[in-house]
Amino acid sequence: MRTNIVTGGAGFIGSHLCESLLARGERVICVDSLLTGSEAHVRALRAHAGFSFMRQDIAEPLRIEGPVERIYNLACPASPPRYQADPFHTVRTNTVGVIALLELARAHRARLLQASTSEVYGDPLEHPQRETYRGNVNPIGPRACYDEGKRVAETLCFDGLRAHGTQVRVARIFNTYGPQMAPDDGRVVSNFIVQALAGEDLTVYGDGSQTRSFCYVSDMVRGLIALMESDATGPMNLGNPDERTVLEIAQRVLALTGSRSRIVHVALPQDDPVRRKPDIALAKATLGWEPQVTLEEGLKETVAYFRKEIGK
Ligand code: UDP
């Protein structure tokens, strides 16, 4: 029975990943500071034999007894308001934290998958984004703590590979949504659904013509496991290339919820990327992976989840 450490395992993607690994009959040690992760996710996972939890920040020394084969590093606040709330902590997580996990991987001869992000491409001038594109990041803007932090995290992984032969996998995760997003997470899909269900105005930032490409969480988790178990180091884009405008997302959410909420336009945050869409040719060719859940199906599931959650 393989042992996985999942840092950020009480978070949105992390909790789904823990569930999938447990369902495969593997052991999971979930490490989470619960800064943005949820106690409720941990409680639900405790029902599985083979699950254990450590409340811990990855930048603090982490000692694990016994063998560890796989480390998935998903620890980092990921929504702009959350990662900007304490930019120093965000940078520390992606530098000190990643160095600590590389050392842990080396000590256990484990494989480390680093959750990187489409934000390494910044406000991209190339469209769609391929892994070879080096990006257009503002190094001194409000998003930089996350964008540059994740870029350094990638650097550290490849230095770990070059210097110590550490087995690393780098996944560049594009916008992902689904059940178990925190209602106050601050990202667009959860904001719109929560607003629509509460009868509040849907806050479209700017004119809503900016685009994103949204991947349902089950597709993402399949991709992460496939990359971990492949021979490819990456960096590899994982995301759904189905590109939509933010305004269209607002309209779809209104239609799906039957809400009478209005759409209002508020100020566009600084450095908000104008267009984003992954080129997933590499993942298709290497992993045989591509998303299967359509936006319409995924939004339906997510709305159903929030209806239940908010009604509690
Ligand atoms: N956005 C919006 N209203 C919201 C939250 C976000 O219009 O309540 C926009 C945001 O400006 C961005 C897009 O939706 O253009 C995606 O934002 P999110 O924070 O979900 O992710 P990211 O910007 O990191 O892709």
mmCIF file of C-alpha atoms and ligand atoms in Angstrom:
data_model
loop_
_atom_site.group_PDB
_atom_site.id
_atom_site.type_symbol
_atom_site.label_atom_id
_atom_site.label_comp_id
_atom_site.label_asym_id
_atom_site.label_seq_id
_atom_site.Cartn_x
_atom_site.Cartn_y
_atom_site.Cartn_z
ATOM 1 C CA MET A 1 0.000 0.000 0.000
ATOM 2 C CA ARG A 2 1.635 3.228 -1.197
ATOM 3 C CA THR A 3 1.884 6.217 1.160
ATOM 4 C CA ASN A 4 1.156 9.684 -0.214
ATOM 5 C CA ILE A 5 1.623 12.984 1.529
ATOM 6 C CA VAL A 6 -0.872 15.542 0.270
ATOM 7 C CA THR A 7 -0.019 19.041 1.474
ATOM 8 C CA GLY A 8 -2.992 21.337 1.176
ATOM 9 C CA GLY A 9 -5.070 18.172 1.462
ATOM 10 C CA ALA A 10 -7.859 19.986 3.320
ATOM 11 C CA GLY A 11 -8.204 22.484 0.493
ATOM 12 C CA PHE A 12 -10.406 22.411 -2.573
ATOM 13 C CA ILE A 13 -8.404 20.325 -5.066
ATOM 14 C CA GLY A 14 -6.428 18.668 -2.251
ATOM 15 C CA SER A 15 -9.471 17.159 -0.563
ATOM 16 C CA HIS A 16 -10.660 15.643 -3.862
ATOM 17 C CA LEU A 17 -7.156 14.301 -4.477
ATOM 18 C CA CYS A 18 -7.057 12.695 -0.998
ATOM 19 C CA GLU A 19 -10.402 11.011 -1.703
ATOM 20 C CA SER A 20 -9.222 9.646 -5.054
ATOM 21 C CA LEU A 21 -5.991 8.260 -3.609
ATOM 22 C CA LEU A 22 -7.879 6.632 -0.723
ATOM 23 C CA ALA A 23 -10.358 5.147 -3.218
ATOM 24 C CA ARG A 24 -7.371 3.596 -5.031
ATOM 25 C CA GLY A 25 -6.523 1.816 -1.772
ATOM 26 C CA GLU A 26 -3.537 4.030 -0.995
ATOM 27 C CA ARG A 27 -2.568 5.655 2.299
ATOM 28 C CA VAL A 28 -2.782 9.435 2.651
ATOM 29 C CA ILE A 29 -1.086 11.713 5.141
ATOM 30 C CA CYS A 30 -2.831 15.052 4.765
ATOM 31 C CA VAL A 31 -0.753 18.040 5.846
ATOM 32 C CA ASP A 32 -2.600 21.351 6.033
ATOM 33 C CA SER A 33 -2.281 24.544 8.080
ATOM 34 C CA LEU A 34 -6.061 25.081 7.731
ATOM 35 C CA LEU A 35 -5.318 28.680 6.721
ATOM 36 C CA THR A 36 -7.675 28.330 3.749
ATOM 37 C CA GLY A 37 -8.380 24.597 3.997
ATOM 38 C CA SER A 38 -11.481 23.341 5.747
ATOM 39 C CA GLU A 39 -11.884 21.346 8.968
ATOM 40 C CA ALA A 40 -15.064 19.859 7.464
ATOM 41 C CA HIS A 41 -13.048 18.282 4.633
ATOM 42 C CA VAL A 42 -10.678 16.726 7.156
ATOM 43 C CA ARG A 43 -13.590 15.377 9.219
ATOM 44 C CA ALA A 44 -15.109 13.761 6.132
ATOM 45 C CA LEU A 45 -11.804 12.177 5.103
ATOM 46 C CA ARG A 46 -11.218 10.737 8.587
ATOM 47 C CA ALA A 47 -13.923 8.176 7.785
ATOM 48 C CA HIS A 48 -11.403 6.377 5.533
ATOM 49 C CA ALA A 49 -8.959 3.873 6.968
ATOM 50 C CA GLY A 50 -5.523 4.852 5.723
ATOM 51 C CA PHE A 51 -6.081 8.577 6.273
ATOM 52 C CA SER A 52 -4.199 10.660 8.795
ATOM 53 C CA PHE A 53 -3.973 14.402 9.328
ATOM 54 C CA MET A 54 -1.259 16.753 10.516
ATOM 55 C CA ARG A 55 -2.094 20.408 11.086
ATOM 56 C CA GLN A 56 1.065 22.071 9.910
ATOM 57 C CA ASP A 57 2.419 24.819 7.668
ATOM 58 C CA ILE A 58 4.828 23.382 5.081
ATOM 59 C CA ALA A 59 7.393 26.089 5.827
ATOM 60 C CA GLU A 60 7.772 24.614 9.345
ATOM 61 C CA PRO A 61 9.942 21.506 9.797
ATOM 62 C CA LEU A 62 7.977 18.392 8.895
ATOM 63 C CA ARG A 63 9.019 15.010 10.236
ATOM 64 C CA ILE A 64 7.320 11.902 8.895
ATOM 65 C CA GLU A 65 8.081 8.432 10.245
ATOM 66 C CA GLY A 66 7.961 5.434 7.941
ATOM 67 C CA PRO A 67 8.111 5.166 4.184
ATOM 68 C CA VAL A 68 6.671 7.791 1.843
ATOM 69 C CA GLU A 69 6.504 7.200 -1.902
ATOM 70 C CA ARG A 70 4.655 10.246 -3.200
ATOM 71 C CA ILE A 71 4.355 13.876 -2.126
ATOM 72 C CA TYR A 72 1.740 16.096 -3.761
ATOM 73 C CA ASN A 73 2.382 19.739 -2.857
ATOM 74 C CA LEU A 74 -0.893 21.611 -3.122
ATOM 75 C CA ALA A 75 -0.259 23.841 -0.127
ATOM 76 C CA CYS A 76 -0.810 27.517 -0.951
ATOM 77 C CA PRO A 77 -3.757 29.900 -0.875
ATOM 78 C CA ALA A 78 -4.871 30.021 -4.520
ATOM 79 C CA SER A 79 -7.516 32.695 -4.947
ATOM 80 C CA PRO A 80 -6.257 36.252 -5.521
ATOM 81 C CA PRO A 81 -7.840 37.796 -2.380
ATOM 82 C CA ARG A 82 -6.522 34.924 -0.246
ATOM 83 C CA TYR A 83 -2.957 34.828 -1.567
ATOM 84 C CA GLN A 84 -2.717 38.632 -1.460
ATOM 85 C CA ALA A 85 -3.942 38.796 2.161
ATOM 86 C CA ASP A 86 -0.434 37.910 3.396
ATOM 87 C CA PRO A 87 1.963 38.153 0.442
ATOM 88 C CA PHE A 88 5.004 37.383 2.612
ATOM 89 C CA HIS A 89 3.438 34.123 3.704
ATOM 90 C CA THR A 90 2.549 33.275 0.080
ATOM 91 C CA VAL A 91 6.174 33.755 -1.003
ATOM 92 C CA ARG A 92 7.439 31.821 2.031
ATOM 93 C CA THR A 93 5.118 28.904 1.224
ATOM 94 C CA ASN A 94 6.470 28.691 -2.311
ATOM 95 C CA THR A 95 10.134 29.039 -1.372
ATOM 96 C CA VAL A 96 10.919 27.869 2.182
ATOM 97 C CA GLY A 97 8.007 25.421 2.000
ATOM 98 C CA VAL A 98 9.067 23.921 -1.321
ATOM 99 C CA ILE A 99 12.703 23.589 -0.198
ATOM 100 C CA ALA A 100 11.483 21.722 2.910
ATOM 101 C CA LEU A 101 9.393 19.343 0.782
ATOM 102 C CA LEU A 102 12.267 18.757 -1.644
ATOM 103 C CA GLU A 103 14.408 17.788 1.361
ATOM 104 C CA LEU A 104 11.667 15.500 2.618
ATOM 105 C CA ALA A 105 11.346 13.905 -0.835
ATOM 106 C CA ARG A 106 15.102 13.407 -0.978
ATOM 107 C CA ALA A 107 15.244 11.840 2.497
ATOM 108 C CA HIS A 108 12.421 9.409 1.670
ATOM 109 C CA ARG A 109 13.426 8.878 -1.970
ATOM 110 C CA ALA A 110 9.882 9.986 -2.749
ATOM 111 C CA ARG A 111 8.530 11.620 -5.869
ATOM 112 C CA LEU A 112 7.330 15.238 -5.497
ATOM 113 C CA LEU A 113 4.549 16.713 -7.594
ATOM 114 C CA GLN A 114 4.481 20.492 -7.391
ATOM 115 C CA ALA A 115 1.187 22.235 -8.061
ATOM 116 C CA SER A 116 2.200 25.120 -10.265
ATOM 117 C CA THR A 117 -0.215 27.388 -12.068
ATOM 118 C CA SER A 118 -1.256 29.108 -15.270
ATOM 119 C CA GLU A 119 -0.286 32.279 -13.377
ATOM 120 C CA VAL A 120 3.345 31.565 -14.320
ATOM 121 C CA TYR A 121 2.285 32.897 -17.751
ATOM 122 C CA GLY A 122 1.067 36.161 -16.143
ATOM 123 C CA ASP A 123 -1.040 38.224 -18.556
ATOM 124 C CA PRO A 124 -0.059 36.090 -21.558
ATOM 125 C CA LEU A 125 0.893 37.560 -24.918
ATOM 126 C CA GLU A 126 0.779 34.108 -26.521
ATOM 127 C CA HIS A 127 -2.547 32.329 -26.968
ATOM 128 C CA PRO A 128 -3.301 29.557 -26.151
ATOM 129 C CA GLN A 129 -0.474 29.068 -23.679
ATOM 130 C CA ARG A 130 2.020 26.301 -24.352
ATOM 131 C CA GLU A 131 4.552 25.090 -21.804
ATOM 132 C CA THR A 132 7.384 26.627 -23.847
ATOM 133 C CA TYR A 133 5.964 30.149 -23.356
ATOM 134 C CA ARG A 134 7.952 32.010 -20.711
ATOM 135 C CA GLY A 135 5.196 34.335 -19.695
ATOM 136 C CA ASN A 136 4.481 37.974 -19.049
ATOM 137 C CA VAL A 137 4.485 38.474 -15.281
ATOM 138 C CA ASN A 138 4.611 41.835 -13.524
ATOM 139 C CA PRO A 139 7.226 41.140 -10.821
ATOM 140 C CA ILE A 140 6.153 44.035 -8.575
ATOM 141 C CA GLY A 141 2.361 43.901 -8.865
ATOM 142 C CA PRO A 142 -0.181 42.596 -6.326
ATOM 143 C CA ARG A 143 -0.321 39.157 -8.000
ATOM 144 C CA ALA A 144 3.465 38.763 -7.992
ATOM 145 C CA CYS A 145 3.675 37.054 -4.581
ATOM 146 C CA TYR A 146 1.790 34.139 -6.116
ATOM 147 C CA ASP A 147 3.013 34.281 -9.734
ATOM 148 C CA GLU A 148 6.673 34.786 -8.905
ATOM 149 C CA GLY A 149 6.365 32.482 -5.899
ATOM 150 C CA LYS A 150 5.134 29.653 -8.133
ATOM 151 C CA ARG A 151 7.820 30.421 -10.715
ATOM 152 C CA VAL A 152 10.512 30.059 -8.020
ATOM 153 C CA ALA A 153 8.835 26.865 -6.826
ATOM 154 C CA GLU A 154 9.274 25.449 -10.355
ATOM 155 C CA THR A 155 12.901 26.615 -10.357
ATOM 156 C CA LEU A 156 13.532 24.867 -7.049
ATOM 157 C CA CYS A 157 12.015 21.605 -8.307
ATOM 158 C CA PHE A 158 14.292 21.520 -11.331
ATOM 159 C CA ASP A 159 17.289 22.469 -9.169
ATOM 160 C CA GLY A 160 16.349 19.523 -6.931
ATOM 161 C CA LEU A 161 16.328 17.282 -9.995
ATOM 162 C CA ARG A 162 19.675 18.621 -11.304
ATOM 163 C CA ALA A 163 21.474 18.749 -7.948
ATOM 164 C CA HIS A 164 20.143 15.639 -6.195
ATOM 165 C CA GLY A 165 18.261 13.631 -8.787
ATOM 166 C CA THR A 166 15.008 14.203 -6.892
ATOM 167 C CA GLN A 167 12.092 12.901 -8.936
ATOM 168 C CA VAL A 168 9.889 15.901 -9.591
ATOM 169 C CA ARG A 169 6.679 16.485 -11.502
ATOM 170 C CA VAL A 170 5.436 20.008 -12.225
ATOM 171 C CA ALA A 171 1.769 20.525 -13.115
ATOM 172 C CA ARG A 172 0.616 23.938 -14.327
ATOM 173 C CA ILE A 173 -2.969 23.979 -13.105
ATOM 174 C CA PHE A 174 -5.446 26.245 -14.926
ATOM 175 C CA ASN A 175 -8.697 27.543 -13.375
ATOM 176 C CA THR A 176 -10.467 24.682 -11.642
ATOM 177 C CA TYR A 177 -13.919 24.618 -10.052
ATOM 178 C CA GLY A 178 -16.350 22.221 -8.454
ATOM 179 C CA PRO A 179 -17.882 21.064 -5.187
ATOM 180 C CA GLN A 180 -15.922 21.818 -2.012
ATOM 181 C CA MET A 181 -14.781 25.261 -3.084
ATOM 182 C CA ALA A 182 -15.126 27.510 -0.050
ATOM 183 C CA PRO A 183 -18.160 29.813 -0.426
ATOM 184 C CA ASP A 184 -15.951 32.774 0.569
ATOM 185 C CA ASP A 185 -13.002 31.655 -1.553
ATOM 186 C CA GLY A 186 -13.305 34.737 -3.739
ATOM 187 C CA ARG A 187 -12.901 33.075 -7.134
ATOM 188 C CA VAL A 188 -15.283 33.738 -9.934
ATOM 189 C CA VAL A 189 -17.314 30.509 -10.099
ATOM 190 C CA SER A 190 -17.935 30.263 -6.351
ATOM 191 C CA ASN A 191 -18.632 34.008 -6.066
ATOM 192 C CA PHE A 192 -21.223 33.961 -8.866
ATOM 193 C CA ILE A 193 -23.009 30.847 -7.609
ATOM 194 C CA VAL A 194 -23.125 32.050 -4.000
ATOM 195 C CA GLN A 195 -24.351 35.488 -5.118
ATOM 196 C CA ALA A 196 -27.001 34.000 -7.424
ATOM 197 C CA LEU A 197 -28.341 31.667 -4.737
ATOM 198 C CA ALA A 198 -28.493 34.499 -2.189
ATOM 199 C CA GLY A 199 -30.287 36.801 -4.643
ATOM 200 C CA GLU A 200 -27.359 39.242 -4.524
ATOM 201 C CA ASP A 201 -25.816 41.098 -7.468
ATOM 202 C CA LEU A 202 -23.268 39.133 -9.488
ATOM 203 C CA THR A 203 -20.038 41.141 -9.404
ATOM 204 C CA VAL A 204 -18.424 41.064 -12.843
ATOM 205 C CA TYR A 205 -15.004 42.704 -12.639
ATOM 206 C CA GLY A 206 -14.508 45.078 -15.561
ATOM 207 C CA ASP A 207 -16.671 44.566 -18.646
ATOM 208 C CA GLY A 208 -16.475 40.773 -18.322
ATOM 209 C CA SER A 209 -14.826 40.273 -21.715
ATOM 210 C CA GLN A 210 -11.734 38.718 -20.122
ATOM 211 C CA THR A 211 -11.594 34.958 -20.621
ATOM 212 C CA ARG A 212 -10.752 31.900 -18.555
ATOM 213 C CA SER A 213 -10.972 28.178 -19.334
ATOM 214 C CA PHE A 214 -12.550 26.194 -16.514
ATOM 215 C CA CYS A 215 -11.691 22.620 -15.612
ATOM 216 C CA TYR A 216 -13.942 20.465 -13.441
ATOM 217 C CA VAL A 217 -12.177 19.189 -10.342
ATOM 218 C CA SER A 218 -12.546 15.447 -11.077
ATOM 219 C CA ASP A 219 -10.770 15.933 -14.419
ATOM 220 C CA MET A 220 -8.005 17.863 -12.693
ATOM 221 C CA VAL A 221 -7.443 15.198 -10.047
ATOM 222 C CA ARG A 222 -7.232 12.486 -12.736
ATOM 223 C CA GLY A 223 -4.630 14.577 -14.523
ATOM 224 C CA LEU A 224 -2.554 15.138 -11.396
ATOM 225 C CA ILE A 225 -2.418 11.421 -10.574
ATOM 226 C CA ALA A 226 -1.615 10.549 -14.191
ATOM 227 C CA LEU A 227 1.260 13.035 -14.240
ATOM 228 C CA MET A 228 2.594 11.780 -10.902
ATOM 229 C CA GLU A 229 2.612 8.189 -12.190
ATOM 230 C CA SER A 230 4.130 9.056 -15.581
ATOM 231 C CA ASP A 231 7.778 9.340 -16.524
ATOM 232 C CA ALA A 232 7.415 13.000 -17.541
ATOM 233 C CA THR A 233 8.730 15.742 -15.280
ATOM 234 C CA GLY A 234 6.690 18.517 -16.901
ATOM 235 C CA PRO A 235 6.120 21.369 -16.605
ATOM 236 C CA MET A 236 2.798 20.260 -18.030
ATOM 237 C CA ASN A 237 -0.399 22.247 -18.505
ATOM 238 C CA LEU A 238 -3.486 20.675 -16.930
ATOM 239 C CA GLY A 239 -6.742 22.422 -17.660
ATOM 240 C CA ASN A 240 -9.774 22.526 -19.885
ATOM 241 C CA PRO A 241 -9.246 24.453 -23.150
ATOM 242 C CA ASP A 242 -12.938 25.403 -23.337
ATOM 243 C CA GLU A 243 -12.464 29.196 -23.198
ATOM 244 C CA ARG A 244 -15.334 31.442 -22.027
ATOM 245 C CA THR A 245 -15.748 35.084 -21.092
ATOM 246 C CA VAL A 246 -16.437 35.969 -17.482
ATOM 247 C CA LEU A 247 -19.706 37.589 -18.568
ATOM 248 C CA GLU A 248 -20.796 34.292 -20.116
ATOM 249 C CA ILE A 249 -20.067 32.492 -16.837
ATOM 250 C CA ALA A 250 -22.296 34.994 -15.016
ATOM 251 C CA GLN A 251 -25.108 34.442 -17.520
ATOM 252 C CA ARG A 252 -24.800 30.639 -17.319
ATOM 253 C CA VAL A 253 -24.930 30.732 -13.538
ATOM 254 C CA LEU A 254 -28.060 32.904 -13.639
ATOM 255 C CA ALA A 255 -29.720 30.514 -16.099
ATOM 256 C CA LEU A 256 -28.767 27.407 -14.094
ATOM 257 C CA THR A 257 -29.869 28.743 -10.727
ATOM 258 C CA GLY A 258 -33.001 30.476 -12.048
ATOM 259 C CA SER A 259 -31.862 33.449 -9.984
ATOM 260 C CA ARG A 260 -33.265 36.941 -10.497
ATOM 261 C CA SER A 261 -29.984 38.525 -9.396
ATOM 262 C CA ARG A 262 -28.611 41.352 -11.532
ATOM 263 C CA ILE A 263 -25.201 41.510 -13.116
ATOM 264 C CA VAL A 264 -23.222 44.552 -11.939
ATOM 265 C CA HIS A 265 -19.832 45.705 -13.157
ATOM 266 C CA VAL A 266 -17.176 46.681 -10.639
ATOM 267 C CA ALA A 267 -13.523 47.713 -11.005
ATOM 268 C CA LEU A 268 -11.180 45.268 -12.711
ATOM 269 C CA PRO A 269 -8.303 44.285 -10.369
ATOM 270 C CA GLN A 270 -4.772 45.328 -11.395
ATOM 271 C CA ASP A 271 -2.908 42.886 -13.670
ATOM 272 C CA ASP A 272 -5.996 40.724 -14.209
ATOM 273 C CA PRO A 273 -5.039 38.508 -17.197
ATOM 274 C CA VAL A 274 -7.057 39.350 -20.334
ATOM 275 C CA ARG A 275 -7.126 35.896 -21.927
ATOM 276 C CA ARG A 276 -6.223 32.461 -20.657
ATOM 277 C CA LYS A 277 -6.507 29.081 -22.334
ATOM 278 C CA PRO A 278 -4.242 26.071 -21.965
ATOM 279 C CA ASP A 279 -2.715 24.217 -24.870
ATOM 280 C CA ILE A 280 -2.972 20.642 -23.568
ATOM 281 C CA ALA A 281 -1.310 18.840 -26.475
ATOM 282 C CA LEU A 282 1.544 17.735 -24.201
ATOM 283 C CA ALA A 283 -0.755 16.188 -21.569
ATOM 284 C CA LYS A 284 -2.810 14.477 -24.295
ATOM 285 C CA ALA A 285 0.260 12.974 -25.952
ATOM 286 C CA THR A 286 2.138 12.062 -22.759
ATOM 287 C CA LEU A 287 -0.631 11.013 -20.386
ATOM 288 C CA GLY A 288 -3.493 10.282 -22.767
ATOM 289 C CA TRP A 289 -5.370 12.760 -20.572
ATOM 290 C CA GLU A 290 -8.009 15.270 -21.474
ATOM 291 C CA PRO A 291 -10.980 16.721 -19.601
ATOM 292 C CA GLN A 292 -14.302 14.879 -19.919
ATOM 293 C CA VAL A 293 -16.749 17.029 -17.964
ATOM 294 C CA THR A 294 -18.360 19.881 -19.888
ATOM 295 C CA LEU A 295 -18.794 23.310 -18.319
ATOM 296 C CA GLU A 296 -22.565 22.854 -18.314
ATOM 297 C CA GLU A 297 -22.371 19.498 -16.466
ATOM 298 C CA GLY A 298 -19.743 20.764 -14.048
ATOM 299 C CA LEU A 299 -21.611 23.954 -13.207
ATOM 300 C CA LYS A 300 -24.770 21.932 -12.529
ATOM 301 C CA GLU A 301 -22.919 19.754 -10.002
ATOM 302 C CA THR A 302 -21.328 22.792 -8.411
ATOM 303 C CA VAL A 303 -24.623 24.655 -8.092
ATOM 304 C CA ALA A 304 -26.180 21.552 -6.491
ATOM 305 C CA TYR A 305 -23.300 21.425 -4.007
ATOM 306 C CA PHE A 306 -23.649 25.087 -3.010
ATOM 307 C CA ARG A 307 -27.437 24.809 -2.690
ATOM 308 C CA LYS A 308 -26.895 22.062 -0.097
ATOM 309 C CA GLU A 309 -23.997 23.812 1.650
ATOM 310 C CA ILE A 310 -25.685 27.173 1.948
ATOM 311 C CA GLY A 311 -28.967 25.590 3.052
ATOM 312 C CA LYS A 312 -27.198 23.920 6.024
HETATM 313 N N1 UDP B 1 -13.953 37.791 -11.415
HETATM 314 C C1 UDP B 1 -15.159 38.483 -11.522
HETATM 315 N N2 UDP B 1 -15.967 38.524 -10.416
HETATM 316 C C2 UDP B 1 -15.659 37.909 -9.246
HETATM 317 C C3 UDP B 1 -14.442 37.208 -9.159
HETATM 318 C C4 UDP B 1 -13.618 37.179 -10.264
HETATM 319 O O1 UDP B 1 -15.492 39.049 -12.566
HETATM 320 O O2 UDP B 1 -16.459 38.000 -8.297
HETATM 321 C C5 UDP B 1 -13.086 37.717 -12.620
HETATM 322 C C6 UDP B 1 -11.636 38.100 -12.375
HETATM 323 O O3 UDP B 1 -11.437 39.481 -12.560
HETATM 324 C C7 UDP B 1 -10.946 37.271 -13.437
HETATM 325 C C8 UDP B 1 -11.813 36.025 -13.578
HETATM 326 O O4 UDP B 1 -13.073 36.384 -13.038
HETATM 327 O O5 UDP B 1 -10.905 37.945 -14.672
HETATM 328 C C9 UDP B 1 -11.261 34.829 -12.834
HETATM 329 O O6 UDP B 1 -10.976 35.239 -11.524
HETATM 330 P P1 UDP B 1 -10.552 34.224 -10.386
HETATM 331 O O7 UDP B 1 -10.254 35.049 -9.170
HETATM 332 O O8 UDP B 1 -11.554 33.145 -10.275
HETATM 333 O O9 UDP B 1 -9.239 33.521 -10.928
HETATM 334 P P2 UDP B 1 -7.892 34.051 -11.647
HETATM 335 O O10 UDP B 1 -7.996 35.532 -11.878
HETATM 336 O O11 UDP B 1 -6.809 33.697 -10.704
HETATM 337 O O12 UDP B 1 -7.894 33.307 -12.914
#
